[in-house]
Tab-separated table of C-alpha atoms in Angstrom:
chain	number	residue	atom	x	y	z
A	1188	HIS	CA	-9.991	-10.926	-14.584
A	1189	SER	CA	-6.437	-12.126	-14.424
A	1190	PRO	CA	-4.821	-12.294	-10.970
A	1191	THR	CA	-1.400	-11.821	-12.569
A	1192	LEU	CA	-2.396	-8.546	-14.187
A	1193	ILE	CA	-4.087	-7.381	-10.955
A	1194	VAL	CA	-0.846	-7.961	-9.031
A	1195	LEU	CA	1.294	-6.317	-11.733
A	1196	GLY	CA	-1.053	-3.287	-11.845
A	1197	THR	CA	-1.055	-2.971	-8.073
A	1198	LEU	CA	2.744	-3.105	-7.886
A	1199	ALA	CA	3.020	-0.535	-10.696
A	1200	GLN	CA	0.561	1.765	-8.947
A	1201	TRP	CA	2.382	1.323	-5.597
A	1202	PHE	CA	5.651	2.266	-7.257
A	1203	GLY	CA	4.100	5.299	-8.897
A	1204	TRP	CA	2.589	6.339	-5.612
A	1205	TYR	CA	6.127	7.072	-4.345
A	1206	GLY	CA	6.695	9.558	-7.163
A	1207	LEU	CA	3.369	11.203	-6.393
A	1208	SER	CA	3.646	11.418	-2.661
A	1209	CYS	CA	7.406	11.963	-2.247
A	1210	GLY	CA	7.531	14.288	-5.224
A	1211	MET	CA	4.958	16.530	-3.645
A	1212	THR	CA	7.213	17.345	-0.668
A	1213	GLY	CA	8.907	20.087	-2.602
A	1214	GLY	CA	12.355	18.692	-3.338
A	1215	MET	CA	15.353	17.255	-1.606
A	1216	GLY	CA	17.697	20.200	-1.836
A	1217	GLU	CA	17.691	20.738	1.891
A	1218	ALA	CA	17.906	18.325	4.829
A	1219	ALA	CA	14.335	19.164	5.926
A	1220	GLY	CA	12.936	18.299	2.497
A	1221	ALA	CA	14.878	15.075	2.393
A	1222	PHE	CA	13.632	14.115	5.809
A	1223	THR	CA	10.057	14.822	4.825
A	1224	ALA	CA	10.396	12.772	1.641
A	1225	ALA	CA	11.837	9.862	3.599
A	1226	GLN	CA	9.046	10.114	6.174
A	1227	VAL	CA	6.444	10.123	3.372
A	1228	ALA	CA	8.038	7.087	1.717
A	1229	MET	CA	8.105	5.193	4.968
A	1230	ASN	CA	4.525	6.002	5.803
A	1231	ASN	CA	3.372	4.960	2.316
A	1232	THR	CA	5.210	1.635	2.605
A	1233	LEU	CA	3.876	0.837	6.079
A	1234	ALA	CA	0.286	1.872	5.244
A	1235	ALA	CA	0.201	-0.168	2.010
A	1236	ALA	CA	1.743	-3.216	3.692
A	1237	ALA	CA	-0.613	-3.008	6.692
A	1238	GLY	CA	-3.646	-2.528	4.467
A	1239	GLY	CA	-2.714	-5.487	2.329
A	1240	LEU	CA	-1.996	-7.768	5.249
A	1241	VAL	CA	-5.219	-6.835	7.113
A	1242	ALA	CA	-7.337	-7.375	3.993
A	1243	PHE	CA	-5.573	-10.697	3.358
A	1244	VAL	CA	-6.106	-11.971	6.918
A	1245	VAL	CA	-9.723	-10.870	7.083
A	1246	SER	CA	-10.410	-12.472	3.681
A	1247	PHE	CA	-8.697	-15.690	4.758
A	1248	LEU	CA	-10.566	-15.884	8.042
A	1249	SER	CA	-13.947	-15.011	6.531
A	1250	SER	CA	-13.497	-17.921	4.086
A	1251	ARG	CA	-13.062	-20.211	7.138
A	1252	CYS	CA	-9.381	-20.622	6.447
A	1253	THR	CA	-9.940	-22.431	3.166
A	1254	GLN	CA	-8.708	-20.097	0.448
A	1255	TYR	CA	-6.326	-17.189	-0.197
A	1256	ASP	CA	-7.576	-14.196	-2.113
A	1257	VAL	CA	-4.887	-12.241	-3.849
A	1258	GLN	CA	-7.285	-9.732	-5.302
A	1259	LYS	CA	-8.403	-8.644	-1.866
A	1260	PHE	CA	-4.754	-8.375	-0.827
A	1261	CYS	CA	-4.186	-5.963	-3.732
A	1262	HIS	CA	-7.313	-4.009	-2.896
A	1263	GLY	CA	-6.036	-3.730	0.706
A	1264	ILE	CA	-2.717	-2.328	-0.589
A	1265	LEU	CA	-4.450	0.318	-2.606
A	1266	ALA	CA	-6.813	1.161	0.320
A	1267	GLY	CA	-3.824	1.643	2.559
A	1268	LEU	CA	-2.205	3.973	0.042
A	1269	VAL	CA	-5.392	6.012	-0.357
A	1270	ALA	CA	-5.933	6.202	3.403
A	1271	ILE	CA	-2.415	7.498	4.206
A	1272	SER	CA	-2.153	9.985	1.348
A	1273	PRO	CA	-3.699	13.075	2.943
A	1274	GLY	CA	-1.560	12.954	6.072
A	1275	CYS	CA	1.529	11.027	5.015
A	1276	ALA	CA	3.872	13.967	5.782
A	1277	THR	CA	2.444	14.560	9.268
A	1278	VAL	CA	2.012	10.986	10.599
A	1279	THR	CA	4.879	9.881	12.861
A	1280	VAL	CA	5.645	6.233	13.300
């Protein structure tokens, strides 16, 4: 498997996740809808970044600080997105 294609696929899916999650808020015609969409976008961003960083650090430390694993970083990003999806409109940061 190509690490380049894995990273590109992960970034494309992360970008598409905004349309899925923020689009499900019901629109931005009112201030409440816009606030909810912004909160969902922020929660998605933070969860994906945290999931990626945690997976990256755990992978790096489990290899005894000898190698970086970009694939596990991408898997952590997707795990963070999946984990926050059900409650992304109700989680407050």
